mmCIF file of C-alpha atoms and ligand atoms in Angstrom:
data_model
loop_
_atom_site.group_PDB
_atom_site.id
_atom_site.type_symbol
_atom_site.label_atom_id
_atom_site.label_comp_id
_atom_site.label_asym_id
_atom_site.label_seq_id
_atom_site.Cartn_x
_atom_site.Cartn_y
_atom_site.Cartn_z
ATOM 1 C CA MET A 1 117.166 74.551 87.482
ATOM 2 C CA PRO A 2 114.278 72.546 88.845
ATOM 3 C CA GLU A 3 114.103 74.954 91.817
ATOM 4 C CA ALA A 4 113.881 78.005 89.527
ATOM 5 C CA ARG A 5 111.288 76.201 87.607
ATOM 6 C CA ASP A 6 109.300 75.608 90.803
ATOM 7 C CA VAL A 7 109.540 79.192 91.924
ATOM 8 C CA LEU A 8 108.177 80.367 88.475
ATOM 9 C CA ALA A 9 105.600 77.754 88.230
ATOM 10 C CA ARG A 10 104.297 78.769 91.697
ATOM 11 C CA ARG A 11 104.039 82.419 90.651
ATOM 12 C CA LEU A 12 102.066 81.363 87.486
ATOM 13 C CA ARG A 13 99.703 79.170 89.564
ATOM 14 C CA ARG A 14 99.261 81.728 92.321
ATOM 15 C CA GLN A 15 98.113 84.210 89.474
ATOM 16 C CA ALA A 16 95.922 81.684 87.951
ATOM 17 C CA ALA A 17 94.002 81.372 91.438
ATOM 18 C CA TRP A 18 93.647 85.260 91.516
ATOM 19 C CA CYS A 19 92.457 85.243 87.832
ATOM 20 C CA SER A 20 89.834 82.622 88.737
ATOM 21 C CA GLU A 21 88.684 84.595 91.774
ATOM 22 C CA LEU A 22 88.476 87.640 89.896
ATOM 23 C CA GLY A 23 86.551 86.408 86.957
ATOM 24 C CA SER A 24 88.905 85.589 84.279
ATOM 25 C CA PRO A 25 88.469 81.691 83.615
ATOM 26 C CA LEU A 26 90.475 82.039 80.405
ATOM 27 C CA TYR A 27 93.640 83.569 82.022
ATOM 28 C CA ALA A 28 93.181 81.104 84.958
ATOM 29 C CA SER A 29 93.363 78.168 82.640
ATOM 30 C CA LEU A 30 96.092 79.404 80.312
ATOM 31 C CA LEU A 31 98.301 80.245 83.442
ATOM 32 C CA GLU A 32 97.724 76.659 84.703
ATOM 33 C CA SER A 33 98.736 75.230 81.484
ATOM 34 C CA ALA A 34 101.683 77.597 81.158
ATOM 35 C CA ALA A 35 102.917 76.444 84.670
ATOM 36 C CA ASP A 36 102.786 72.674 83.559
ATOM 37 C CA ASP A 37 104.650 73.549 80.462
ATOM 38 C CA LEU A 38 107.279 75.587 82.342
ATOM 39 C CA GLN A 39 107.802 72.765 84.734
ATOM 40 C CA LEU A 40 108.421 70.299 81.828
ATOM 41 C CA GLY A 41 110.900 72.738 80.401
ATOM 42 C CA GLY A 42 108.856 73.647 77.568
ATOM 43 C CA PRO A 43 108.420 77.021 75.666
ATOM 44 C CA VAL A 44 107.170 78.863 78.625
ATOM 45 C CA TRP A 45 110.372 77.999 80.474
ATOM 46 C CA GLU A 46 112.370 79.396 77.519
ATOM 47 C CA VAL A 47 110.651 82.673 77.763
ATOM 48 C CA LEU A 48 110.718 83.059 81.584
ATOM 49 C CA GLU A 49 114.040 81.529 82.468
ATOM 50 C CA GLY A 50 116.137 83.841 84.437
ATOM 51 C CA PHE A 51 113.186 85.900 85.874
ATOM 52 C CA ASP A 52 112.904 83.747 88.951
ATOM 53 C CA ASP A 53 115.226 85.930 91.078
ATOM 54 C CA GLU A 54 112.877 88.972 90.777
ATOM 55 C CA PRO A 55 110.718 89.433 93.964
ATOM 56 C CA GLY A 56 107.284 87.905 93.861
ATOM 57 C CA THR A 57 105.787 91.350 93.981
ATOM 58 C CA ALA A 58 107.094 92.146 90.565
ATOM 59 C CA ALA A 59 103.899 90.436 88.977
ATOM 60 C CA LEU A 60 105.847 88.485 86.340
ATOM 61 C CA ALA A 61 102.759 86.451 85.472
ATOM 62 C CA LEU A 62 100.841 89.564 84.749
ATOM 63 C CA ARG A 63 103.645 90.951 82.732
ATOM 64 C CA PHE A 64 103.791 87.604 80.775
ATOM 65 C CA MET A 65 100.064 87.630 80.018
ATOM 66 C CA GLY A 66 100.150 91.343 79.148
ATOM 67 C CA ALA A 67 103.284 90.564 76.697
ATOM 68 C CA VAL A 68 101.199 87.985 74.815
ATOM 69 C CA HIS A 69 98.045 90.132 74.939
ATOM 70 C CA ARG A 70 99.916 93.101 73.390
ATOM 71 C CA LEU A 71 101.027 91.044 70.489
ATOM 72 C CA VAL A 72 97.503 89.770 70.086
ATOM 73 C CA LEU A 73 96.198 93.294 70.018
ATOM 74 C CA ASP A 74 98.848 94.708 67.620
ATOM 75 C CA GLU A 75 97.932 91.904 65.074
ATOM 76 C CA THR A 76 101.411 90.055 65.597
ATOM 77 C CA LEU A 77 99.451 86.959 66.560
ATOM 78 C CA PRO A 78 96.336 86.412 64.347
ATOM 79 C CA GLU A 79 95.956 82.882 65.322
ATOM 80 C CA LEU A 80 95.642 83.566 69.018
ATOM 81 C CA ALA A 81 93.551 86.651 68.221
ATOM 82 C CA ARG A 82 90.804 84.319 66.767
ATOM 83 C CA HIS A 83 90.544 82.847 70.239
ATOM 84 C CA TYR A 84 90.902 85.956 72.365
ATOM 85 C CA PRO A 85 87.621 87.618 73.422
ATOM 86 C CA SER A 86 89.152 91.124 73.243
ATOM 87 C CA THR A 87 89.647 90.449 69.614
ATOM 88 C CA GLY A 88 86.363 88.828 69.033
ATOM 89 C CA GLY A 89 87.368 85.339 69.857
ATOM 90 C CA GLU A 90 85.322 82.687 71.615
ATOM 91 C CA GLY A 91 87.634 82.417 74.731
ATOM 92 C CA ASP A 92 87.580 78.678 74.936
ATOM 93 C CA ALA A 93 90.576 77.976 77.126
ATOM 94 C CA SER A 94 91.345 74.433 75.750
ATOM 95 C CA ALA A 95 91.127 75.522 72.345
ATOM 96 C CA THR A 96 93.247 78.563 73.005
ATOM 97 C CA TRP A 97 96.092 76.847 74.872
ATOM 98 C CA PRO A 98 97.572 75.261 71.581
ATOM 99 C CA ALA A 99 97.744 78.598 69.966
ATOM 100 C CA PHE A 100 99.067 80.424 72.931
ATOM 101 C CA LYS A 101 101.847 77.830 73.231
ATOM 102 C CA ARG A 102 102.808 78.355 69.482
ATOM 103 C CA ALA A 103 102.853 81.980 70.014
ATOM 104 C CA VAL A 104 105.175 81.482 72.892
ATOM 105 C CA VAL A 105 107.510 79.644 70.688
ATOM 106 C CA ASP A 106 107.249 82.059 67.748
ATOM 107 C CA GLN A 107 107.727 85.256 69.661
ATOM 108 C CA ARG A 108 110.345 84.218 72.254
ATOM 109 C CA ALA A 109 112.575 87.139 71.661
ATOM 110 C CA LYS A 110 109.850 89.796 71.509
ATOM 111 C CA LEU A 111 108.259 88.335 74.577
ATOM 112 C CA ARG A 112 111.545 88.460 76.626
ATOM 113 C CA ASP A 113 112.041 91.972 75.497
ATOM 114 C CA LEU A 114 108.483 92.910 76.671
ATOM 115 C CA LEU A 115 108.929 91.277 79.887
ATOM 116 C CA GLY A 116 111.623 93.842 80.825
ATOM 117 C CA ALA A 117 108.965 96.523 81.087
ATOM 118 C CA GLY A 118 107.143 96.931 84.497
ATOM 119 C CA CYS A 119 103.474 95.936 85.372
ATOM 120 C CA GLN A 120 101.568 98.856 83.816
ATOM 121 C CA THR A 121 97.877 98.154 84.706
ATOM 122 C CA ASN A 122 96.096 101.295 85.236
ATOM 123 C CA GLU A 123 92.751 100.078 86.759
ATOM 124 C CA VAL A 124 89.957 102.708 86.291
ATOM 125 C CA GLY A 125 87.631 100.423 88.396
ATOM 126 C CA ARG A 126 89.703 101.536 91.489
ATOM 127 C CA SER A 127 88.196 104.794 91.309
ATOM 128 C CA ALA A 128 84.954 103.243 92.686
ATOM 129 C CA ALA A 129 86.884 102.220 95.649
ATOM 130 C CA LEU A 130 88.570 105.477 96.226
ATOM 131 C CA LEU A 131 85.552 107.466 95.581
ATOM 132 C CA GLY A 132 84.325 107.238 99.228
ATOM 133 C CA GLY A 133 87.558 108.385 100.688
ATOM 134 C CA PHE A 134 87.598 111.631 98.619
ATOM 135 C CA LEU A 135 84.072 112.288 99.549
ATOM 136 C CA GLU A 136 85.022 111.872 103.285
ATOM 137 C CA VAL A 137 87.829 114.322 103.130
ATOM 138 C CA ALA A 138 85.422 116.918 101.283
ATOM 139 C CA HIS A 139 82.902 116.311 103.877
ATOM 140 C CA ARG A 140 85.118 116.637 106.867
ATOM 141 C CA THR A 141 86.923 119.790 105.704
ATOM 142 C CA HIS A 142 84.309 121.545 103.589
ATOM 143 C CA LEU A 143 87.340 122.456 101.487
ATOM 144 C CA PRO A 144 88.170 121.939 97.516
ATOM 145 C CA LEU A 145 90.410 119.087 97.023
ATOM 146 C CA ARG A 146 93.933 119.087 95.646
ATOM 147 C CA ILE A 147 94.750 115.489 94.722
ATOM 148 C CA LEU A 148 98.320 114.158 94.159
ATOM 149 C CA GLU A 149 98.525 110.595 92.989
ATOM 150 C CA ILE A 150 101.649 108.727 93.218
ATOM 151 C CA GLY A 151 102.302 105.699 90.914
ATOM 152 C CA ALA A 152 99.526 106.945 88.732
ATOM 153 C CA SER A 153 100.546 105.039 85.524
ATOM 154 C CA ALA A 154 98.354 106.806 82.877
ATOM 155 C CA GLY A 155 96.581 109.083 85.378
ATOM 156 C CA LEU A 156 93.196 107.463 84.764
ATOM 157 C CA ASN A 157 92.336 107.486 88.625
ATOM 158 C CA LEU A 158 93.363 111.221 88.595
ATOM 159 C CA ARG A 159 90.005 111.871 86.804
ATOM 160 C CA TRP A 160 87.848 109.991 89.198
ATOM 161 C CA ASP A 161 85.362 112.954 89.538
ATOM 162 C CA ARG A 162 84.596 112.707 85.889
ATOM 163 C CA TYR A 163 83.019 109.326 86.280
ATOM 164 C CA ARG A 164 79.514 108.149 87.303
ATOM 165 C CA TYR A 165 78.976 105.830 90.240
ATOM 166 C CA GLU A 166 75.690 104.057 90.844
ATOM 167 C CA SER A 167 74.596 101.974 93.789
ATOM 168 C CA SER A 168 71.484 100.652 95.316
ATOM 169 C CA GLU A 169 71.472 103.658 97.603
ATOM 170 C CA GLY A 170 72.314 106.579 95.422
ATOM 171 C CA ALA A 171 74.675 107.744 92.680
ATOM 172 C CA TRP A 172 77.340 110.179 92.397
ATOM 173 C CA GLY A 173 78.853 112.010 89.449
ATOM 174 C CA ASP A 174 78.306 112.959 85.869
ATOM 175 C CA GLU A 175 75.202 111.154 84.570
ATOM 176 C CA THR A 176 76.613 111.594 80.875
ATOM 177 C CA SER A 177 80.116 110.267 81.653
ATOM 178 C CA GLU A 178 81.415 107.478 79.345
ATOM 179 C CA VAL A 179 82.643 105.710 82.450
ATOM 180 C CA ARG A 180 79.845 104.335 84.538
ATOM 181 C CA PHE A 181 80.448 102.060 87.495
ATOM 182 C CA VAL A 182 77.012 100.156 87.934
ATOM 183 C CA HIS A 183 78.143 97.123 89.714
ATOM 184 C CA SER A 184 80.938 98.099 91.970
ATOM 185 C CA PHE A 185 79.248 98.636 95.286
ATOM 186 C CA GLU A 186 78.030 95.805 97.740
ATOM 187 C CA ILE A 187 77.742 98.509 100.592
ATOM 188 C CA PRO A 188 78.272 101.992 98.993
ATOM 189 C CA PRO A 189 79.900 104.915 100.817
ATOM 190 C CA ALA A 190 77.465 107.937 101.455
ATOM 191 C CA MET A 191 77.005 109.394 97.928
ATOM 192 C CA ASN A 192 75.034 112.444 99.054
ATOM 193 C CA ARG A 193 78.296 114.499 99.537
ATOM 194 C CA SER A 194 79.700 116.992 97.135
ATOM 195 C CA ALA A 195 83.460 117.373 96.240
ATOM 196 C CA ALA A 196 85.285 119.806 93.870
ATOM 197 C CA VAL A 197 88.705 118.959 92.550
ATOM 198 C CA VAL A 198 90.702 122.203 91.983
ATOM 199 C CA GLU A 199 94.088 120.913 91.430
ATOM 200 C CA ARG A 200 95.292 117.308 90.241
ATOM 201 C CA LYS A 201 98.730 116.112 89.654
ATOM 202 C CA GLY A 202 100.448 112.717 89.310
ATOM 203 C CA CYS A 203 103.877 111.039 88.863
ATOM 204 C CA ASP A 204 104.989 107.700 87.849
ATOM 205 C CA LEU A 205 108.359 106.242 87.139
ATOM 206 C CA GLN A 206 107.065 105.034 83.712
ATOM 207 C CA PRO A 207 104.018 107.169 82.952
ATOM 208 C CA VAL A 208 101.759 106.143 80.074
ATOM 209 C CA ASP A 209 100.146 108.648 77.795
ATOM 210 C CA PRO A 210 96.497 107.212 77.438
ATOM 211 C CA THR A 211 95.741 109.524 74.526
ATOM 212 C CA SER A 212 98.631 108.056 72.426
ATOM 213 C CA VAL A 213 98.165 104.883 70.259
ATOM 214 C CA GLU A 214 101.226 103.286 71.991
ATOM 215 C CA GLY A 215 99.885 104.324 75.456
ATOM 216 C CA ALA A 216 96.349 102.883 74.712
ATOM 217 C CA LEU A 217 97.926 99.635 73.429
ATOM 218 C CA THR A 218 99.961 99.336 76.647
ATOM 219 C CA LEU A 219 96.912 99.950 78.948
ATOM 220 C CA ARG A 220 94.663 97.523 76.998
ATOM 221 C CA SER A 221 97.287 94.783 76.929
ATOM 222 C CA PHE A 222 97.301 94.621 80.692
ATOM 223 C CA ILE A 223 93.471 94.049 80.722
ATOM 224 C CA TRP A 224 92.711 90.249 80.993
ATOM 225 C CA ALA A 225 91.527 89.399 77.633
ATOM 226 C CA ASP A 226 88.285 87.726 78.581
ATOM 227 C CA GLN A 227 87.298 90.701 80.667
ATOM 228 C CA LEU A 228 85.359 92.961 78.236
ATOM 229 C CA GLY A 229 83.629 95.041 80.947
ATOM 230 C CA ARG A 230 87.080 96.274 82.176
ATOM 231 C CA LEU A 231 88.070 96.878 78.654
ATOM 232 C CA ALA A 232 85.048 99.059 77.912
ATOM 233 C CA LEU A 233 85.561 100.947 81.152
ATOM 234 C CA LEU A 234 89.257 101.614 80.132
ATOM 235 C CA ASP A 235 88.264 102.688 76.586
ATOM 236 C CA GLY A 236 85.736 105.031 78.218
ATOM 237 C CA ALA A 237 88.461 106.348 80.406
ATOM 238 C CA ILE A 238 90.697 106.999 77.651
ATOM 239 C CA ARG A 239 88.282 109.181 75.831
ATOM 240 C CA VAL A 240 87.576 111.093 79.096
ATOM 241 C CA ALA A 241 91.470 111.587 79.273
ATOM 242 C CA SER A 242 91.410 113.104 75.815
ATOM 243 C CA ASP A 243 88.864 115.717 77.079
ATOM 244 C CA LEU A 244 90.886 116.347 80.296
ATOM 245 C CA PRO A 245 94.491 116.189 79.692
ATOM 246 C CA ILE A 246 96.867 115.804 82.732
ATOM 247 C CA GLU A 247 100.532 115.273 82.599
ATOM 248 C CA VAL A 248 101.664 112.443 84.871
ATOM 249 C CA GLU A 249 105.294 113.459 85.596
ATOM 250 C CA PRO A 250 108.083 110.645 84.925
ATOM 251 C CA LEU A 251 109.305 111.051 88.645
ATOM 252 C CA ASP A 252 109.950 108.872 91.627
ATOM 253 C CA ALA A 253 107.181 109.198 94.057
ATOM 254 C CA ALA A 254 109.286 110.279 97.119
ATOM 255 C CA ASP A 255 110.967 113.035 95.098
ATOM 256 C CA PHE A 256 107.387 114.058 93.725
ATOM 257 C CA LEU A 257 106.014 114.179 97.061
ATOM 258 C CA GLN A 258 109.065 116.074 98.765
ATOM 259 C CA ARG A 259 108.606 118.813 96.129
ATOM 260 C CA GLU A 260 104.757 119.024 96.304
ATOM 261 C CA LEU A 261 104.395 118.933 100.009
ATOM 262 C CA ALA A 262 107.224 121.267 100.801
ATOM 263 C CA THR A 263 104.870 124.312 101.164
ATOM 264 C CA ARG A 264 101.522 124.353 102.816
ATOM 265 C CA ALA A 265 98.666 124.783 100.275
ATOM 266 C CA GLU A 266 96.169 127.054 101.923
ATOM 267 C CA GLY A 267 92.545 126.739 101.289
ATOM 268 C CA VAL A 268 92.469 123.389 99.882
ATOM 269 C CA ALA A 269 92.620 119.841 101.282
ATOM 270 C CA THR A 270 95.588 117.921 99.999
ATOM 271 C CA VAL A 271 94.916 114.214 99.284
ATOM 272 C CA VAL A 272 98.083 112.272 98.557
ATOM 273 C CA TYR A 273 96.850 108.791 97.303
ATOM 274 C CA HIS A 274 97.730 105.682 95.620
ATOM 275 C CA SER A 275 96.456 102.396 94.474
ATOM 276 C CA VAL A 276 98.164 98.929 94.259
ATOM 277 C CA PHE A 277 101.511 100.774 94.321
ATOM 278 C CA MET A 278 103.368 100.155 97.498
ATOM 279 C CA GLN A 279 104.420 96.625 96.559
ATOM 280 C CA TYR A 280 106.686 98.069 93.881
ATOM 281 C CA VAL A 281 108.517 100.332 96.319
ATOM 282 C CA ASP A 282 111.576 99.196 98.150
ATOM 283 C CA GLU A 283 112.018 99.843 102.030
ATOM 284 C CA ALA A 284 114.013 102.911 101.565
ATOM 285 C CA GLY A 285 111.613 104.479 99.004
ATOM 286 C CA ARG A 286 108.673 103.677 101.559
ATOM 287 C CA LYS A 287 110.572 105.348 104.381
ATOM 288 C CA ARG A 288 111.144 108.457 102.230
ATOM 289 C CA LEU A 289 107.443 108.487 101.271
ATOM 290 C CA GLU A 290 106.248 108.046 104.728
ATOM 291 C CA ALA A 291 108.614 110.882 105.893
ATOM 292 C CA ALA A 292 107.446 113.239 103.282
ATOM 293 C CA VAL A 293 103.781 112.829 104.074
ATOM 294 C CA ALA A 294 104.376 112.949 107.946
ATOM 295 C CA GLY A 295 106.374 115.993 107.621
ATOM 296 C CA ALA A 296 103.538 117.625 105.529
ATOM 297 C CA ARG A 297 100.938 116.576 108.024
ATOM 298 C CA GLN A 298 102.955 118.207 110.876
ATOM 299 C CA ARG A 299 102.983 121.429 108.747
ATOM 300 C CA ALA A 300 99.253 121.123 108.056
ATOM 301 C CA SER A 301 96.444 123.375 109.632
ATOM 302 C CA PRO A 302 92.568 123.215 109.467
ATOM 303 C CA HIS A 303 92.816 125.586 106.446
ATOM 304 C CA ALA A 304 95.435 123.451 104.661
ATOM 305 C CA PRO A 305 95.009 119.900 105.813
ATOM 306 C CA VAL A 306 96.768 116.853 104.294
ATOM 307 C CA TYR A 307 95.271 113.398 103.899
ATOM 308 C CA HIS A 308 96.714 110.027 102.930
ATOM 309 C CA LEU A 309 94.279 107.820 101.165
ATOM 310 C CA ARG A 310 95.090 104.487 99.812
ATOM 311 C CA LEU A 311 93.811 101.253 98.326
ATOM 312 C CA GLU A 312 96.280 98.433 98.940
ATOM 313 C CA PRO A 313 96.442 94.805 99.579
ATOM 314 C CA GLY A 314 94.857 93.972 102.985
ATOM 315 C CA ALA A 315 96.532 92.982 106.092
ATOM 316 C CA ARG A 316 93.541 90.902 107.295
ATOM 317 C CA THR A 317 92.563 88.783 104.391
ATOM 318 C CA GLU A 318 94.624 88.425 101.076
ATOM 319 C CA ALA A 319 91.528 88.490 98.868
ATOM 320 C CA ARG A 320 90.245 91.970 100.074
ATOM 321 C CA PHE A 321 92.134 95.205 99.605
ATOM 322 C CA GLU A 322 91.738 97.831 102.028
ATOM 323 C CA VAL A 323 90.847 101.591 101.615
ATOM 324 C CA ARG A 324 92.476 103.657 104.268
ATOM 325 C CA LEU A 325 92.583 107.354 105.061
ATOM 326 C CA ASP A 326 95.372 107.947 107.277
ATOM 327 C CA ASP A 327 95.091 105.256 110.006
ATOM 328 C CA GLN A 328 91.429 104.651 109.445
ATOM 329 C CA LEU A 329 90.081 101.645 107.615
ATOM 330 C CA LEU A 330 87.233 103.041 105.587
ATOM 331 C CA GLY A 331 86.111 100.012 103.487
ATOM 332 C CA THR A 332 87.487 97.067 101.525
ATOM 333 C CA SER A 333 87.248 96.043 97.772
ATOM 334 C CA LEU A 334 88.514 93.338 95.388
ATOM 335 C CA ALA A 335 91.752 93.999 93.645
ATOM 336 C CA HIS A 336 90.130 95.874 90.638
ATOM 337 C CA GLY A 337 87.864 98.072 92.781
ATOM 338 C CA THR A 338 84.708 95.980 92.506
ATOM 339 C CA GLY A 339 82.822 94.559 95.417
ATOM 340 C CA VAL A 340 83.272 97.746 97.522
ATOM 341 C CA ARG A 341 81.996 97.201 100.986
ATOM 342 C CA TRP A 342 82.106 100.535 102.827
ATOM 343 C CA LEU A 343 82.210 100.478 106.697
ATOM 344 C CA GLU A 344 79.135 101.979 108.325
ATOM 345 C CA ASP A 345 81.211 103.675 111.059
ATOM 346 C CA PRO A 346 84.769 103.837 110.374
ATOM 347 C CA SER A 347 85.622 105.190 113.600
ATOM 348 C CA ARG A 348 84.903 101.818 115.272
ATOM 349 C CA GLN A 349 87.479 99.975 113.260
HETATM 350 C C1 LIG B 401 100.381 98.257 89.321
HETATM 351 S S1 LIG B 401 100.597 99.822 88.659
HETATM 352 C C2 LIG B 401 99.121 100.501 89.542
HETATM 353 C C3 LIG B 401 98.806 101.893 88.892
HETATM 354 C C4 LIG B 401 97.641 102.626 89.354
HETATM 355 N N1 LIG B 401 97.963 103.196 90.625
HETATM 356 C C5 LIG B 401 96.342 101.901 89.446
HETATM 357 O O1 LIG B 401 96.013 101.412 90.542
HETATM 358 O O2 LIG B 401 95.931 101.512 88.339
HETATM 359 C C6 LIG B 401 101.968 100.364 89.694
HETATM 360 C C7 LIG B 401 102.573 101.680 89.105
HETATM 361 O O3 LIG B 401 103.527 102.171 90.090
HETATM 362 C C8 LIG B 401 104.562 102.840 89.239
HETATM 363 N N2 LIG B 401 105.794 102.865 90.282
HETATM 364 C C9 LIG B 401 106.350 101.935 90.822
HETATM 365 N N3 LIG B 401 107.399 102.383 91.779
HETATM 366 C C10 LIG B 401 107.202 103.684 91.604
HETATM 367 C C11 LIG B 401 108.016 104.816 92.246
HETATM 368 N N4 LIG B 401 108.991 104.498 93.169
HETATM 369 N N5 LIG B 401 107.620 106.123 91.931
HETATM 370 C C12 LIG B 401 106.599 106.367 91.111
HETATM 371 N N6 LIG B 401 105.907 105.306 90.405
HETATM 372 C C13 LIG B 401 106.261 104.088 90.642
HETATM 373 C C14 LIG B 401 104.770 101.879 88.314
HETATM 374 O O4 LIG B 401 105.397 102.358 87.122
HETATM 375 C C15 LIG B 401 103.372 101.466 87.850
HETATM 376 O O5 LIG B 401 102.735 102.411 86.800
#
């Protein structure tokens, strides 16, 4: 038992460090307090007991915080709502912890139920990290883009071309967009490139419909409650989604790619892409995915090229995620797509 508690507490503390690093002091502090409580066998242990045999990549700490946040947003937890900034609270961590702990006691059964669902963050900020990759493909091929996103969640990053990106060295996209990235770039990619998306499709094992009340609640619950900027971007992206409906198919990524890549798509550059997705796929699934992309690349031609773009945790440093196009490192960013640093000459990497 103490061993299971140690495993779980380590996961909460690890996420606390990430939250601190990524600008969520409230979640960093609540997760530390939750880890202390868990190690003492308190109410947090009673909610998380039994989840220690999941792989660390299943993001239990984020699912736990998301489950609590969901009950704040749907008005089940008015006392905690008075502290959470997402519902107008002051966000003071030490004042929030007692209410958080009471919520964990009162809502144990509901929280355990919610923890059964996967991590459903759909981070629209990652469009800013992926942008340069799409522009690179358009620039190299001079072809319109056919974009295929796997693990797309609600598909918010399937609409990356409907958002506005601003940097010290130029801007890209619709000036009137409700989704504006103004602080995402430390070293921006070249923005003086045009790209046209002519086809967009996505899949996810558990797609979220961003235009439904239920779907919007799910997406909002996974935003960290003191990150109001992220919440505003999400709300903007949900409105864009209503104007540009796209069905994210409820399908396994490898099955989706096998079907979509089976025949050559002439006159377009096909871009298979994903962000913060691979950690959820097992070894067999990865092999099937890689085989589907490799097969399509063998069948590709200059008039029907196939690219593989991704934003995934970096091999070099844990803190920075890497944007790769096929085998090439194009740039890095933080986990939610901020702090984008584009490489001046990717061919040297
Ligand atoms: C952390 S979310 C990231 C969502 C989105 N890519 C983003 O960056 O915001 C991971 C997503 O992968 C989906 N997923 C996990 N395994 C999958 C699989 N084998 N096929 C399709 N989707 C999968 C999950 O349902 C979840 O929506």
